[in-house]
Amino acid sequence: MSASEIASSTLQSHVAGNPYPGRGLVIGKSADGSKWQQVYWIMGRSPNSRNRQFSLDGTTLSTEPYDPSKVEDPSLIIYEAMLELPNQFLVSNGDQTRTLCDGLAAGKTAKEALSVRDREPDAPNYTPRITGQLDLTGDSAEIGLSILKANKIDPTYSDRHYYYPQEPAAGIGYGLTTYMGDGNPLPTFNVDPLLLPIAATPEETLDLYWNALDEDNRISLAVKEIALDGSSSRVVLRNKYV
C-alpha cells in the first residue's frame, strides 16, 4: 500500500469512522508540493468544551468562548493554537504553544522548552498535550511532533514522546490526536504519528477534514498554508457556531 493510500485509509478509520479522536493536528505538504500546510481542529462533548470558536489575529490562531456568559472553566479551553517565529511555525492543543514559542525565542530546543509542561490535569482523562513544529530555519525542513501524556503506572507523572519524521512526500502529513476514540475515561492516543492526507489548497484540506469529523462533536477547524521557504503564511478556518 502506498503512503497516499495509507493516509486516505487512516483518515477514514481514525477520523471519519471515529466519533471522538478529540483535538488533532497535522503537518505536511500540499498535494502539488508547492506549500506546507498545518491543520488543527477541536472537538467537544461537554457544554464547556463546545462553547468555543477559533479567532484569528494576523496569523495567530486562538480559541475563544462562543458565548462568554456560559464559560465554566477557561483554563484548558482558551489558548493560542498557532504561533509563528521567523521560519518557525507552531501548533498545539493548549497553552504550551506559547511555552514552546517563548522557549525557542530564548534559544532553547523544543524538548527543553516543553520540559516544564505536563499532560493536562483533567483526571480521569489526563488529556495529552500534542504539539507540532515546522522548522524552516535550516538547509532542509524539519517537522517535530511531541506528545506529553500520563504515565501508565502513575498518572501523576508525564511520559514525553518526541518524533522527528522524514520530510513527507507531496500530499502527505504527519498527525497526532488526543484520543483513540470515545469512552469514559477517554482512551489516550497510543500509536506513532499517523500518516494523513493533505489536499492541494488549504480550502480543500479544510473541507476534507471538516467533512470527515463527527458532525455532532466537531467544533472548529483551521488550516495554515506556509510558503516552502517560510516567507509567508495564511490561515483559513471554519467554526461550527457562526
Coordinates of N, CA and C in Angstrom, one line a residue:
M1 N 0.9 -1.2 0.0 CA 0.0 0.0 0.0 C 0.9 1.2 0.0
S2 N 0.6 2.2 -0.9 CA 1.4 3.4 -1.0 C 1.1 4.3 0.2
A3 N 2.0 5.4 0.4 CA 1.8 6.3 1.5 C 0.4 7.0 1.4
S4 N 0.1 7.4 0.1 CA -1.2 8.1 -0.1 C -2.4 7.2 0.2
E5 N -2.3 6.0 -0.1 CA -3.4 5.0 0.2 C -3.5 4.8 1.8
I6 N -2.3 4.7 2.4 CA -2.3 4.6 3.9 C -3.0 5.8 4.5
A7 N -2.6 7.0 4.0 CA -3.1 8.3 4.6 C -4.6 8.4 4.4
S8 N -5.1 8.0 3.2 CA -6.5 8.0 3.0 C -7.3 7.0 3.8
S9 N -6.7 5.9 4.0 CA -7.3 4.8 4.8 C -7.3 5.3 6.3
T10 N -6.3 5.9 6.8 CA -6.2 6.4 8.1 C -7.2 7.5 8.4
L11 N -7.4 8.4 7.4 CA -8.4 9.4 7.5 C -9.8 8.8 7.7
Q12 N -10.1 7.7 7.0 CA -11.4 7.1 7.1 C -11.5 6.4 8.4
S13 N -10.5 5.7 8.9 CA -10.6 4.8 10.1 C -10.5 5.7 11.4
H14 N -9.5 6.6 11.4 CA -9.2 7.3 12.7 C -10.0 8.6 12.8
V15 N -10.4 9.2 11.7 CA -11.1 10.5 11.8 C -12.6 10.3 11.4
A16 N -12.8 9.9 10.1 CA -14.2 9.8 9.6 C -15.0 8.7 10.4
G17 N -14.3 7.6 10.7 CA -15.0 6.4 11.3 C -14.9 6.5 12.8
N18 N -14.5 7.6 13.4 CA -14.2 7.7 14.8 C -15.1 8.9 15.4
P19 N -16.0 8.6 16.3 CA -16.8 9.7 16.8 C -16.0 10.7 17.6
Y20 N -14.9 10.3 18.2 CA -14.2 11.3 19.0 C -12.7 11.1 19.1
P21 N -12.0 11.5 18.0 CA -10.5 11.5 18.1 C -10.0 12.6 18.9
G22 N -10.9 13.5 19.3 CA -10.5 14.7 20.1 C -9.9 15.8 19.3
R23 N -9.0 16.5 19.9 CA -8.3 17.6 19.2 C -7.2 16.9 18.4
G24 N -6.9 17.5 17.2 CA -5.9 16.9 16.3 C -5.1 17.9 15.5
L25 N -3.9 17.5 15.2 CA -3.0 18.4 14.3 C -2.4 17.5 13.3
V26 N -2.1 18.2 12.2 CA -1.4 17.5 11.0 C -0.4 18.5 10.4
I27 N 0.8 18.1 10.1 CA 1.7 19.0 9.4 C 2.2 18.2 8.2
G28 N 2.1 18.8 7.0 CA 2.6 18.1 5.8 C 2.6 19.1 4.6
K29 N 2.8 18.5 3.4 CA 2.9 19.2 2.2 C 1.7 19.1 1.4
S30 N 1.4 20.2 0.7 CA 0.2 20.2 -0.2 C 0.3 19.1 -1.3
A31 N -0.8 18.8 -1.9 CA -0.8 17.7 -2.9 C 0.0 18.0 -4.1
D32 N 0.2 19.3 -4.4 CA 1.1 19.6 -5.5 C 2.5 19.9 -5.1
G33 N 2.8 19.8 -3.8 CA 4.1 20.0 -3.3 C 4.6 21.5 -3.3
S34 N 3.7 22.4 -3.5 CA 4.1 23.8 -3.6 C 4.1 24.6 -2.3
K35 N 3.5 24.0 -1.3 CA 3.3 24.7 0.0 C 3.4 23.7 1.1
W36 N 3.6 24.2 2.3 CA 3.4 23.4 3.5 C 2.0 23.7 4.1
Q37 N 1.4 22.8 4.8 CA 0.2 23.1 5.5 C 0.2 22.6 6.9
Q38 N -0.4 23.3 7.8 CA -0.7 22.8 9.2 C -2.2 22.8 9.4
V39 N -2.7 21.7 10.0 CA -4.1 21.5 10.2 C -4.3 21.4 11.7
Y40 N -5.3 22.1 12.2 CA -5.7 21.9 13.7 C -7.2 22.0 13.8
W41 N -7.7 21.0 14.6 CA -9.1 21.0 14.9 C -9.4 20.8 16.4
I42 N -10.6 21.2 16.8 CA -11.1 21.0 18.1 C -12.4 20.3 18.1
M43 N -12.7 19.5 19.1 CA -14.0 18.8 19.2 C -14.4 19.0 20.6
G44 N -15.7 18.7 20.9 CA -16.2 18.8 22.3 C -17.4 17.9 22.6
R45 N -17.4 17.4 23.8 CA -18.5 16.7 24.3 C -19.3 17.4 25.3
S46 N -18.6 18.1 26.2 CA -19.3 18.8 27.3 C -19.7 20.2 26.8
P47 N -20.7 20.8 27.5 CA -21.1 22.2 27.1 C -19.9 23.2 27.2
N48 N -19.1 23.0 28.2 CA -17.9 23.9 28.3 C -17.0 23.8 27.1
S49 N -16.7 22.5 26.7 CA -15.8 22.3 25.5 C -16.4 22.8 24.2
R50 N -17.7 22.6 24.1 CA -18.4 23.0 22.9 C -18.6 24.6 22.8
N51 N -18.4 25.3 23.9 CA -18.6 26.7 23.9 C -17.3 27.4 23.4
R52 N -16.9 27.1 22.2 CA -15.6 27.6 21.7 C -15.7 27.9 20.3
Q53 N -14.8 28.8 19.8 CA -14.6 29.0 18.4 C -13.2 29.5 18.2
F54 N -12.7 29.4 16.9 CA -11.4 30.0 16.6 C -11.5 31.4 16.2
S55 N -10.5 32.2 16.6 CA -10.4 33.6 16.1 C -9.0 33.7 15.6
L56 N -8.8 34.7 14.7 CA -7.6 34.9 14.0 C -7.1 36.4 14.2
D57 N -5.9 36.6 14.6 CA -5.2 37.9 14.6 C -4.0 37.8 13.8
G58 N -4.0 38.3 12.6 CA -2.9 38.1 11.7 C -2.8 36.6 11.3
T59 N -1.7 35.9 11.7 CA -1.6 34.5 11.5 C -1.6 33.7 12.8
T60 N -1.9 34.4 13.9 CA -2.1 33.8 15.2 C -3.5 33.3 15.4
L61 N -3.6 31.9 15.5 CA -4.9 31.3 15.7 C -5.1 31.1 17.2
S62 N -6.3 31.5 17.7 CA -6.6 31.3 19.2 C -8.0 30.7 19.3
T63 N -8.2 30.1 20.4 CA -9.6 29.7 20.8 C -10.2 30.8 21.7
E64 N -11.5 31.0 21.6 CA -12.2 31.9 22.4 C -13.6 31.4 22.7
P65 N -14.2 31.9 23.8 CA -15.6 31.4 24.0 C -16.5 31.9 22.9
Y66 N -17.5 31.0 22.6 CA -18.5 31.5 21.6 C -19.5 32.3 22.4
D67 N -19.9 31.9 23.6 CA -20.7 32.7 24.5 C -20.0 32.9 25.8
P68 N -19.4 34.1 26.0 CA -18.6 34.3 27.3 C -19.4 34.1 28.5
S69 N -20.7 34.3 28.5 CA -21.5 34.2 29.7 C -21.7 32.8 30.1
K70 N -21.3 31.8 29.3 CA -21.5 30.4 29.6 C -20.2 29.7 29.9
V71 N -19.1 30.4 30.0 CA -17.8 29.8 30.3 C -17.8 29.2 31.7
E72 N -17.5 28.0 31.9 CA -17.4 27.3 33.2 C -15.9 27.3 33.7
D73 N -15.0 26.9 32.9 CA -13.6 26.9 33.3 C -12.8 27.1 32.0
P74 N -12.1 28.3 31.9 CA -11.4 28.7 30.7 C -10.0 28.1 30.7
S75 N -9.5 27.4 31.7 CA -8.1 27.1 31.9 C -7.6 26.2 30.8
L76 N -8.4 25.3 30.3 CA -7.9 24.3 29.3 C -8.5 24.5 28.0
I77 N -9.4 25.4 27.8 CA -10.1 25.6 26.5 C -9.7 26.9 25.8
I78 N -9.1 27.8 26.5 CA -8.8 29.1 25.8 C -7.2 29.2 25.8
Y79 N -6.7 29.3 24.5 CA -5.3 29.4 24.3 C -4.9 29.8 22.9
E80 N -3.7 30.0 22.7 CA -3.2 30.3 21.3 C -2.8 28.9 20.7
A81 N -3.4 28.6 19.6 CA -3.2 27.3 19.0 C -2.2 27.3 17.9
M82 N -2.0 28.4 17.2 CA -0.9 28.5 16.2 C -0.2 29.8 16.4
L83 N 1.2 29.7 16.5 CA 2.0 30.9 16.6 C 3.2 30.8 15.7
E84 N 3.9 31.9 15.4 CA 5.0 31.9 14.5 C 6.2 32.7 15.1
L85 N 7.3 32.2 14.7 CA 8.6 32.9 14.8 C 9.2 32.9 13.4
P86 N 10.2 33.7 13.1 CA 10.8 33.7 11.8 C 11.1 32.2 11.3
N87 N 10.5 31.8 10.3 CA 10.7 30.5 9.7 C 10.4 29.3 10.7
Q88 N 9.6 29.6 11.8 CA 9.2 28.5 12.7 C 7.7 28.6 12.8
F89 N 7.0 27.5 12.7 CA 5.5 27.5 12.7 C 5.0 26.5 13.7
L90 N 4.3 26.9 14.7 CA 4.0 26.1 15.8 C 2.5 25.9 15.9
V91 N 2.1 24.7 16.4 CA 0.7 24.4 16.6 C 0.6 23.5 17.7
S92 N -0.5 23.7 18.6 CA -0.7 22.7 19.7 C -2.1 22.8 20.2
N93 N -2.4 21.9 21.1 CA -3.8 21.8 21.6 C -3.9 22.5 22.9
G94 N -3.0 23.4 23.3 CA -3.1 24.1 24.6 C -2.2 25.2 24.7
D95 N -2.1 25.8 25.9 CA -1.2 27.0 26.0 C 0.3 26.6 26.0
Q96 N 0.6 25.4 25.8 CA 2.0 25.0 25.6 C 2.5 25.6 24.2
T97 N 1.6 26.0 23.3 CA 2.1 26.7 22.1 C 2.9 27.9 22.5
R98 N 2.4 28.7 23.5 CA 3.1 29.9 24.0 C 4.4 29.5 24.7
T99 N 4.4 28.4 25.5 CA 5.6 27.9 26.2 C 6.7 27.6 25.2
L100 N 6.3 26.9 24.1 CA 7.3 26.5 23.1 C 7.8 27.7 22.3
C101 N 6.9 28.6 22.0 CA 7.3 29.8 21.3 C 8.3 30.7 22.1
D102 N 8.0 30.9 23.3 CA 8.9 31.7 24.2 C 10.2 31.0 24.4
G103 N 10.2 29.6 24.5 CA 11.4 28.9 24.7 C 12.3 28.9 23.5
L104 N 11.7 28.7 22.3 CA 12.5 28.8 21.1 C 13.1 30.2 20.9
A105 N 12.3 31.2 21.2 CA 12.8 32.6 21.1 C 14.0 32.9 22.1
A106 N 14.0 32.1 23.2 CA 15.1 32.3 24.2 C 16.3 31.4 23.9
G107 N 16.2 30.7 22.8 CA 17.4 29.8 22.4 C 17.3 28.4 22.8
K108 N 16.2 28.0 23.4 CA 16.0 26.6 23.9 C 15.6 25.7 22.7
T109 N 15.8 24.4 22.9 CA 15.3 23.4 21.9 C 13.8 23.2 22.3
A110 N 13.1 22.5 21.4 CA 11.7 22.2 21.7 C 11.6 21.3 22.9
K111 N 12.5 20.3 23.0 CA 12.4 19.5 24.2 C 12.7 20.2 25.5
E112 N 13.7 21.1 25.5 CA 13.9 21.9 26.7 C 12.8 22.8 27.0
A113 N 12.1 23.4 26.0 CA 11.0 24.3 26.2 C 9.8 23.6 26.8
L114 N 9.6 22.4 26.3 CA 8.4 21.7 26.8 C 8.6 20.8 28.0
S115 N 9.9 20.8 28.5 CA 10.2 20.0 29.7 C 9.5 20.5 30.9
V116 N 9.0 21.8 30.9 CA 8.3 22.3 32.1 C 6.8 22.1 32.1
R117 N 6.3 21.4 31.0 CA 4.9 21.1 30.9 C 4.6 19.7 31.1
D118 N 3.4 19.4 31.4 CA 2.9 18.0 31.7 C 1.6 17.8 30.9
R119 N 1.1 16.5 31.0 CA -0.2 16.3 30.4 C -1.2 17.2 31.1
E120 N -2.4 17.3 30.5 CA -3.4 18.2 31.1 C -3.9 17.6 32.4
P121 N -4.3 18.4 33.4 CA -4.7 17.9 34.7 C -6.2 17.5 34.8
D122 N -6.7 17.1 33.8 CA -8.2 16.8 33.7 C -8.5 15.3 34.1
A123 N -8.2 14.9 35.2 CA -8.4 13.5 35.6 C -9.9 13.2 35.5
P124 N -10.3 12.0 35.1 CA -9.5 10.8 34.8 C -9.0 10.7 33.4
N125 N -9.3 11.7 32.5 CA -8.9 11.6 31.1 C -7.4 11.9 30.9
Y126 N -6.8 12.8 31.7 CA -5.4 13.2 31.6 C -5.1 13.4 30.1
T127 N -5.8 14.4 29.5 CA -5.7 14.6 28.1 C -4.2 14.9 27.7
P128 N -3.7 14.3 26.7 CA -2.3 14.5 26.3 C -2.2 16.0 25.7
R129 N -1.0 16.5 25.9 CA -0.7 17.8 25.2 C 0.1 17.4 23.9
I130 N -0.5 17.7 22.8 CA 0.1 17.4 21.5 C 0.6 18.7 20.9
T131 N 1.8 18.7 20.3 CA 2.4 19.9 19.8 C 3.2 19.6 18.5
G132 N 3.1 20.5 17.5 CA 3.8 20.3 16.2 C 4.6 21.5 15.9
Q133 N 5.8 21.3 15.3 CA 6.7 22.4 14.9 C 7.2 22.1 13.5
L134 N 7.0 23.1 12.6 CA 7.6 23.1 11.3 C 8.8 24.1 11.3
D135 N 10.0 23.6 11.2 CA 11.2 24.4 11.3 C 11.8 24.5 9.9
L136 N 11.8 25.8 9.4 CA 12.4 26.1 8.1 C 13.6 26.9 8.2
T137 N 14.3 26.9 9.3 CA 15.4 27.8 9.6 C 16.7 27.2 9.0
G138 N 16.8 25.9 8.7 CA 18.0 25.3 8.2 C 18.0 25.1 6.7
D139 N 18.9 24.3 6.3 CA 19.0 24.0 4.8 C 17.9 23.1 4.4
S140 N 17.3 22.3 5.3 CA 16.2 21.5 5.0 C 15.1 21.6 6.0
A141 N 13.9 21.3 5.6 CA 12.8 21.5 6.5 C 12.8 20.3 7.6
E142 N 12.3 20.6 8.8 CA 12.2 19.6 9.8 C 10.9 19.7 10.5
I143 N 10.2 18.6 10.6 CA 9.0 18.5 11.3 C 9.2 17.9 12.7
G144 N 8.8 18.5 13.7 CA 8.9 17.9 15.1 C 7.5 17.8 15.7
L145 N 7.3 16.6 16.3 CA 6.0 16.4 16.9 C 6.2 15.9 18.4
S146 N 5.4 16.3 19.3 CA 5.5 16.0 20.7 C 4.2 15.6 21.3
I147 N 4.2 14.6 22.1 CA 3.0 14.2 22.9 C 3.4 14.0 24.3
L148 N 2.8 14.7 25.2 CA 3.1 14.6 26.7 C 1.8 13.9 27.2
K149 N 1.9 12.7 27.8 CA 0.8 12.0 28.3 C 1.0 11.3 29.6
A150 N 0.0 11.0 30.3 CA 0.1 10.4 31.6 C 0.8 9.1 31.6
N151 N 1.7 8.9 32.6 CA 2.4 7.6 32.7 C 1.4 6.5 33.0
K152 N 1.5 5.4 32.4 CA 0.5 4.3 32.6 C 0.5 3.8 34.0
I153 N 1.6 3.8 34.7 CA 1.6 3.2 36.1 C 1.2 4.3 37.1
D154 N 1.6 5.5 36.9 CA 1.3 6.6 37.9 C 1.0 7.8 37.1
P155 N -0.3 8.2 36.9 CA -0.7 9.3 36.0 C -0.3 10.7 36.6
T156 N 0.3 10.7 37.8 CA 0.8 12.0 38.3 C 2.1 12.4 37.6
Y157 N 2.7 11.4 36.9 CA 3.9 11.7 36.1 C 3.5 11.8 34.6
S158 N 4.3 12.4 33.8 CA 4.1 12.5 32.4 C 5.2 11.8 31.6
D159 N 4.8 11.0 30.6 CA 5.7 10.4 29.7 C 5.8 11.4 28.5
R160 N 7.0 11.5 28.0 CA 7.3 12.5 27.0 C 7.8 11.9 25.7
H161 N 7.1 12.0 24.6 CA 7.4 11.4 23.3 C 7.7 12.5 22.3
Y162 N 8.8 12.4 21.6 CA 9.2 13.3 20.6 C 9.5 12.6 19.3
Y163 N 9.0 13.1 18.2 CA 9.2 12.5 16.9 C 9.7 13.5 15.9
Y164 N 10.7 13.1 15.1 CA 11.2 13.9 14.0 C 11.2 13.1 12.7
P165 N 10.1 13.0 12.1 CA 10.0 12.1 10.9 C 10.6 12.7 9.7
Q166 N 10.9 11.9 8.7 CA 11.4 12.3 7.4 C 10.5 13.3 6.7
E167 N 11.0 14.2 6.0 CA 10.1 15.2 5.2 C 9.2 14.4 4.4
P168 N 7.9 14.7 4.4 CA 6.9 13.9 3.7 C 6.8 14.2 2.2
A169 N 6.3 13.2 1.5 CA 6.0 13.5 0.1 C 4.8 14.4 -0.1
A170 N 4.7 15.0 -1.3 CA 3.5 15.8 -1.5 C 2.2 15.1 -1.2
G171 N 1.3 15.8 -0.6 CA 0.0 15.2 -0.3 C -0.1 14.4 1.0
I172 N 1.0 14.4 1.8 CA 1.1 13.6 3.0 C 1.4 14.5 4.2
G173 N 0.8 14.2 5.3 CA 1.1 14.9 6.5 C 1.3 13.9 7.7
Y174 N 1.9 14.4 8.7 CA 2.1 13.6 9.9 C 1.1 14.2 11.0
G175 N 0.4 13.3 11.7 CA -0.7 13.8 12.6 C -0.7 13.1 13.9
L176 N -1.2 13.9 14.9 CA -1.5 13.4 16.3 C -2.9 13.8 16.6
T177 N -3.5 13.0 17.4 CA -4.8 13.3 18.0 C -4.7 13.1 19.5
T178 N -5.6 13.6 20.3 CA -5.5 13.4 21.7 C -6.0 12.1 22.2
Y179 N -7.0 11.5 21.5 CA -7.6 10.3 21.9 C -7.7 9.3 20.7
M180 N -7.9 8.0 21.1 CA -8.1 7.0 20.1 C -9.5 6.8 19.7
G181 N -10.4 7.3 20.5 CA -11.9 7.3 20.3 C -12.6 7.7 21.5
D182 N -13.9 7.5 21.5 CA -14.8 7.9 22.6 C -14.7 6.9 23.7
G183 N -15.1 7.4 24.9 CA -15.1 6.5 26.1 C -15.1 7.3 27.4
N184 N -15.2 6.6 28.5 CA -15.2 7.2 29.8 C -14.4 6.3 30.7
P185 N -13.1 6.6 31.0 CA -12.4 7.8 30.5 C -12.0 7.7 29.1
L186 N -11.7 8.8 28.5 CA -11.3 8.8 27.1 C -9.9 8.1 26.9
P187 N -9.8 7.1 25.9 CA -8.6 6.4 25.7 C -7.5 7.3 25.0
T188 N -6.4 7.4 25.7 CA -5.3 8.3 25.2 C -4.7 7.8 23.9
F189 N -4.3 8.7 23.0 CA -3.6 8.3 21.8 C -2.4 7.5 22.1
N190 N -2.3 6.3 21.5 CA -1.2 5.4 21.9 C -0.5 4.8 20.8
V191 N -0.4 5.4 19.6 CA 0.3 4.9 18.5 C 1.3 5.9 18.0
D192 N 2.1 5.6 17.0 CA 3.1 6.5 16.4 C 2.3 7.6 15.6
P193 N 2.9 8.7 15.2 CA 2.2 9.7 14.4 C 1.6 9.1 13.2
L194 N 0.4 9.5 12.9 CA -0.4 9.0 11.7 C 0.0 9.6 10.4
L195 N 0.0 8.8 9.4 CA 0.0 9.4 8.0 C -1.4 9.8 7.6
L196 N -1.5 11.1 7.2 CA -2.9 11.6 6.9 C -2.7 12.5 5.6
P197 N -3.8 12.6 4.9 CA -3.7 13.3 3.6 C -3.7 14.9 3.7
I198 N -3.1 15.5 2.8 CA -3.1 17.0 2.6 C -3.5 17.3 1.2
A199 N -4.5 18.1 1.0 CA -5.0 18.5 -0.3 C -4.2 19.6 -0.9
A200 N -4.5 20.0 -2.1 CA -3.7 21.0 -2.9 C -3.8 22.4 -2.3
T201 N -5.0 22.8 -1.8 CA -5.1 24.1 -1.2 C -5.6 24.0 0.2
P202 N -5.4 25.0 1.0 CA -5.9 24.9 2.4 C -7.4 24.9 2.5
E203 N -8.1 25.5 1.5 CA -9.6 25.4 1.5 C -10.0 24.0 1.3
E204 N -9.3 23.3 0.4 CA -9.7 21.9 0.1 C -9.4 21.0 1.3
T205 N -8.2 21.2 1.9 CA -7.9 20.5 3.1 C -8.9 20.7 4.2
L206 N -9.3 22.0 4.4 CA -10.3 22.3 5.4 C -11.6 21.5 5.1
D207 N -12.1 21.5 3.9 CA -13.3 20.7 3.6 C -13.1 19.2 3.8
L208 N -11.9 18.7 3.5 CA -11.6 17.3 3.6 C -11.8 16.9 5.1
Y209 N -11.2 17.6 6.0 CA -11.2 17.2 7.4 C -12.6 17.6 8.1
W210 N -13.1 18.7 7.7 CA -14.4 19.1 8.3 C -15.5 18.1 8.0
N211 N -15.5 17.6 6.7 CA -16.5 16.6 6.3 C -16.2 15.2 7.0
A212 N -14.9 15.0 7.3 CA -14.6 13.7 8.0 C -14.9 13.7 9.4
L213 N -14.8 14.8 10.1 CA -15.0 14.8 11.6 C -16.5 14.6 11.9
D214 N -16.7 14.0 13.1 CA -18.1 13.7 13.5 C -18.9 15.0 13.6
E215 N -20.1 15.0 12.9 CA -20.9 16.2 12.8 C -21.3 16.8 14.2
D216 N -21.6 15.9 15.1 CA -22.1 16.4 16.4 C -21.0 16.9 17.3
N217 N -19.8 16.4 17.2 CA -18.7 16.7 18.1 C -17.7 17.7 17.5
R218 N -17.6 17.9 16.2 CA -16.7 18.9 15.7 C -17.1 20.3 16.1
I219 N -16.1 21.1 16.3 CA -16.3 22.5 16.8 C -15.7 23.5 15.9
S220 N -14.4 23.4 15.6 CA -13.7 24.4 14.8 C -12.5 23.7 14.1
L221 N -12.1 24.2 13.0 CA -11.1 23.6 12.2 C -10.3 24.8 11.5
A222 N -9.0 24.7 11.4 CA -8.2 25.7 10.7 C -7.1 25.0 10.0
V223 N -6.7 25.7 8.9 CA -5.6 25.2 8.0 C -4.7 26.4 7.7
K224 N -3.4 26.3 8.0 CA -2.4 27.3 7.7 C -1.6 26.8 6.5
E225 N -1.6 27.7 5.5 CA -0.7 27.4 4.3 C 0.6 28.2 4.5
I226 N 1.7 27.6 4.3 CA 3.0 28.2 4.5 C 3.9 28.0 3.3
A227 N 4.5 29.1 2.8 CA 5.5 29.0 1.7 C 6.6 28.1 2.0
L228 N 7.1 27.4 1.0 CA 8.2 26.4 1.2 C 9.4 27.0 1.9
D229 N 9.7 28.2 1.7 CA 10.8 28.9 2.4 C 10.4 29.6 3.6
G230 N 9.1 29.5 4.0 CA 8.7 30.2 5.3 C 8.4 31.6 5.2
S231 N 8.5 32.2 4.0 CA 8.4 33.6 3.8 C 7.0 34.2 4.0
S232 N 6.0 33.4 3.9 CA 4.6 33.9 4.0 C 3.7 32.7 4.5
S233 N 2.6 33.1 5.1 CA 1.6 32.2 5.5 C 0.2 32.8 5.5
R234 N -0.8 32.0 5.5 CA -2.2 32.4 5.6 C -3.0 31.3 6.2
V235 N -4.1 31.7 6.9 CA -4.9 30.8 7.6 C -6.4 30.8 7.1
V236 N -7.0 29.7 6.9 CA -8.4 29.6 6.6 C -9.0 28.8 7.8
L237 N -10.2 29.2 8.2 CA -10.8 28.5 9.3 C -12.3 28.4 9.1
R238 N -12.9 27.5 10.0 CA -14.4 27.3 10.0 C -14.8 27.0 11.4
N239 N -15.8 27.7 11.8 CA -16.4 27.4 13.2 C -17.8 26.9 13.0
K240 N -18.1 25.9 13.9 CA -19.5 25.3 13.9 C -20.5 26.3 14.2
Y241 N -20.3 27.2 15.2 CA -21.2 28.2 15.6 C -20.9 29.5 15.1
V242 N -21.7 30.0 14.1 CA -21.5 31.3 13.5 C -22.7 32.1 13.5

